[in-house]
N, CA and C of each residue as an Amber inpcrd file, in Angstrom:
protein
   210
 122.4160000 108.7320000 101.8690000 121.7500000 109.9870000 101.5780000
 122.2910000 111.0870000 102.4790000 122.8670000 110.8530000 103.9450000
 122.5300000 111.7670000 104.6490000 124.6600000 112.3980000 104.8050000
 124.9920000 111.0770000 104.1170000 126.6320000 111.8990000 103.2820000
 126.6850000 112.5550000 102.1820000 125.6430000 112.4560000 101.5840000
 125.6560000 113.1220000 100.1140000 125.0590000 114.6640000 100.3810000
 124.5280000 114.8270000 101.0560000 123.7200000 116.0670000 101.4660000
 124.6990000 117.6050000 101.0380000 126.0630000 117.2140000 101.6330000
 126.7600000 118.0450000 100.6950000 126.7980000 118.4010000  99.4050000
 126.8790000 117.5790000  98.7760000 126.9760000 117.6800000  97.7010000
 125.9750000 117.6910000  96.6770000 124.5650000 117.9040000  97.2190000
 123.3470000 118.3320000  96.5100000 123.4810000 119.9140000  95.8170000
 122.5640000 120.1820000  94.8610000 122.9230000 121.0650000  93.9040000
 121.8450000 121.5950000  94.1010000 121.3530000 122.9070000  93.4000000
 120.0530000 123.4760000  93.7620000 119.0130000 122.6540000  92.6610000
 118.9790000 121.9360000  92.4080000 118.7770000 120.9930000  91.1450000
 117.7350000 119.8560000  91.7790000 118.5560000 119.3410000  93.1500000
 118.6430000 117.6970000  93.8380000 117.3290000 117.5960000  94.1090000
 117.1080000 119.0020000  94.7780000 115.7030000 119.3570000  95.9140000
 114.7220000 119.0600000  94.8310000 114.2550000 119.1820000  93.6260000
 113.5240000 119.3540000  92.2570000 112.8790000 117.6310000  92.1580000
 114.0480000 116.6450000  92.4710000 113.9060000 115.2920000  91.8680000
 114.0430000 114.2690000  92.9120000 113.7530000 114.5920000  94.5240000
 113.1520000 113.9720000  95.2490000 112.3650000 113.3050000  95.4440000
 111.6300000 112.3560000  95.4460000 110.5970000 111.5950000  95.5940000
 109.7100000 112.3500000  96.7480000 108.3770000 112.3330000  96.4960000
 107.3470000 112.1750000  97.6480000 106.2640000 111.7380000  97.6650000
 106.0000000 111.3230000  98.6820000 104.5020000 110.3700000  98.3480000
 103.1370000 111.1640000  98.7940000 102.0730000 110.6440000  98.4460000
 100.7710000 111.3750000  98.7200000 100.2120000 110.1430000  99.2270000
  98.6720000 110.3030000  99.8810000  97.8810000 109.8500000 100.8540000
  97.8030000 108.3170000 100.0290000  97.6670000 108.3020000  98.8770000
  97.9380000 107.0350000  98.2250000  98.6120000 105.8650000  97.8930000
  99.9340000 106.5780000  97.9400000 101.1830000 105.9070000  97.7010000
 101.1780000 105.5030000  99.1370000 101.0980000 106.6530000 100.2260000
 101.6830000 105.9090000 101.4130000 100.7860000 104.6900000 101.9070000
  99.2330000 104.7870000 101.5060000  98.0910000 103.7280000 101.7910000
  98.6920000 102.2090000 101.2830000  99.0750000 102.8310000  99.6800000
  99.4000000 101.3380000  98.9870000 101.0900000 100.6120000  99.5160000
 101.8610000 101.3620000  99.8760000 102.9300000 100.5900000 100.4740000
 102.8050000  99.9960000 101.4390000 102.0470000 100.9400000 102.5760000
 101.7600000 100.3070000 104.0600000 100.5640000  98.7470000 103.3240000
  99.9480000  99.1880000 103.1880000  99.3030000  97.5990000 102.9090000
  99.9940000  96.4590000 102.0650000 100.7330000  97.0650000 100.9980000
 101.6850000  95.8910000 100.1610000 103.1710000  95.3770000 101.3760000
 103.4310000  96.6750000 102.2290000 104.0630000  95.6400000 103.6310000
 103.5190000  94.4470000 104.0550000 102.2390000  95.4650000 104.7100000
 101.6070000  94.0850000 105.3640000 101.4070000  92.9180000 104.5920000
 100.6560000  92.7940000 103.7340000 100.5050000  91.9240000 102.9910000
 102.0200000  90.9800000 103.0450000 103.0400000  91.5940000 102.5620000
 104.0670000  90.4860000 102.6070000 104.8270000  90.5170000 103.7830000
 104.6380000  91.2640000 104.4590000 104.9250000  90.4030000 106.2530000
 104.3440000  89.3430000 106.6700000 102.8410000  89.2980000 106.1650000
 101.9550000  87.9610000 106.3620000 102.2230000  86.9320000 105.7220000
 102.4630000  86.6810000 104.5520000 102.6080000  86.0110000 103.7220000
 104.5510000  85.0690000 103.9930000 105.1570000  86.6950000 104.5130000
 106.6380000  85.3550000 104.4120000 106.4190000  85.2690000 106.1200000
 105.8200000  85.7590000 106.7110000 106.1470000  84.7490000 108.1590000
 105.2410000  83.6820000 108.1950000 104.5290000  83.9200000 107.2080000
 103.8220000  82.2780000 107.4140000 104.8780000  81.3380000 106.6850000
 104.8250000  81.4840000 105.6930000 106.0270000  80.3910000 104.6110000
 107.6350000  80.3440000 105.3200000 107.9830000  81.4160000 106.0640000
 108.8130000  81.5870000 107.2840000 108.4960000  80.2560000 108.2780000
 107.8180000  80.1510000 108.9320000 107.1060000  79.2860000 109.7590000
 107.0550000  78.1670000 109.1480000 106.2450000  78.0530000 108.2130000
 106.3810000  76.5570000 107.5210000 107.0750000  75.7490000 107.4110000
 108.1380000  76.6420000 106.4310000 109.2320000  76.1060000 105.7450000
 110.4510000  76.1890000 106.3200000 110.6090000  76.6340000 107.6090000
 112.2860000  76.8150000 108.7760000 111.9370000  76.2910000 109.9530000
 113.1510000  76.3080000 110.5810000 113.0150000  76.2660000 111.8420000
 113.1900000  77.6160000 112.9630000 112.7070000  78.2320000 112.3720000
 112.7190000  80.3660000 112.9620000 112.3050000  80.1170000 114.2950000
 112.5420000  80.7330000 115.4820000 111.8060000  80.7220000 116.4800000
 111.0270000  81.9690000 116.6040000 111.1410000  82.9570000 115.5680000
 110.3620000  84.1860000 115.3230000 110.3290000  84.1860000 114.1200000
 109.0420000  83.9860000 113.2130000 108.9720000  84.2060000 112.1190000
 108.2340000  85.3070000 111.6460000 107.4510000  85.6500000 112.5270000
 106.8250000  87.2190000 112.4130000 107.7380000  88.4670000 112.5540000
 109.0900000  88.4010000 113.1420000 109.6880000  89.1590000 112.8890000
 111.0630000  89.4090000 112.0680000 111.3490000  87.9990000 111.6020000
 111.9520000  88.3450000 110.3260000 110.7230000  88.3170000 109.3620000
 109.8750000  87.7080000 109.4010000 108.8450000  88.1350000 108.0420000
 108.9120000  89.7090000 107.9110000 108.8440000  90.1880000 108.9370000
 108.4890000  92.2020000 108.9840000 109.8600000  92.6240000 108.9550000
 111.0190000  91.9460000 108.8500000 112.4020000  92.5070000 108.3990000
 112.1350000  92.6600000 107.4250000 112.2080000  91.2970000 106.3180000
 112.2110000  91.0370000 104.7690000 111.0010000  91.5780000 104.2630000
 109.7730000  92.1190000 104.7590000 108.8760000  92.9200000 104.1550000
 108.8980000  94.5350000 103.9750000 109.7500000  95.1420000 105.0110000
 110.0060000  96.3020000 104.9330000 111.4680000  96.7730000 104.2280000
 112.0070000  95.6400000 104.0210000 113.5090000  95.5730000 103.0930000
 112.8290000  95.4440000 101.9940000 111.7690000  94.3940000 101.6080000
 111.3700000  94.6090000 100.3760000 110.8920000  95.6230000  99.4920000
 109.9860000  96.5840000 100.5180000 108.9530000  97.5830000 100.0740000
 109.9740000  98.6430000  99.3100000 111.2340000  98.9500000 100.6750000
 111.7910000 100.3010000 100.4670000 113.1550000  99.8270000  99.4820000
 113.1190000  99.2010000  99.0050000 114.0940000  98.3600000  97.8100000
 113.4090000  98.9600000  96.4110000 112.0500000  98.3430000  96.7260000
 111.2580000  98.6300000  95.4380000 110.5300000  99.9440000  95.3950000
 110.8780000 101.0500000  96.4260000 109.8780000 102.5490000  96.3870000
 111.6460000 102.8800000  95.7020000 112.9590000 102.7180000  96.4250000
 114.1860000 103.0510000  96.0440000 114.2590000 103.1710000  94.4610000
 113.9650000 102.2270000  93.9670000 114.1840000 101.5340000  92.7060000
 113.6080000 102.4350000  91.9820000 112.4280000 102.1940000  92.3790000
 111.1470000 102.9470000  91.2840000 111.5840000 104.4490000  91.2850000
């Protein structure tokens, strides 16, 4: 994003994404939620010696994958 900046049009600014008090409520909790969920199955199922913090890698890779997407 922050190479492309050039090359934005007076157009770009129009079709930005932004979120409101809602969106940001429901991502922050659909994080958490799956930070909890894969550092437990993290834990379970490996031998991680930190599974709470790759769980909160792969949960915040997940979220902003799927806000990207959408």
């Amino acid at each position: 994003v922050l190479i492309s900046v050039r090359t934005w049009n007076d157009d770009t600014k129009n079709h930005l994404k932004t979120f409101n008090l809602q969106k940001w409520m429901l991502s922050i909790g659909f994080t958490l939620v799956v930070w909890a969920v894969s550092a437990y199955l993290i834990g379970q199922f490996t031998n991680d010696p930190r599974p709470v913090y790759d769980g909160m890698a792969f949960a915040i890779s997940l979220t902003g994958g799927i806000v990207c997407f959408l």
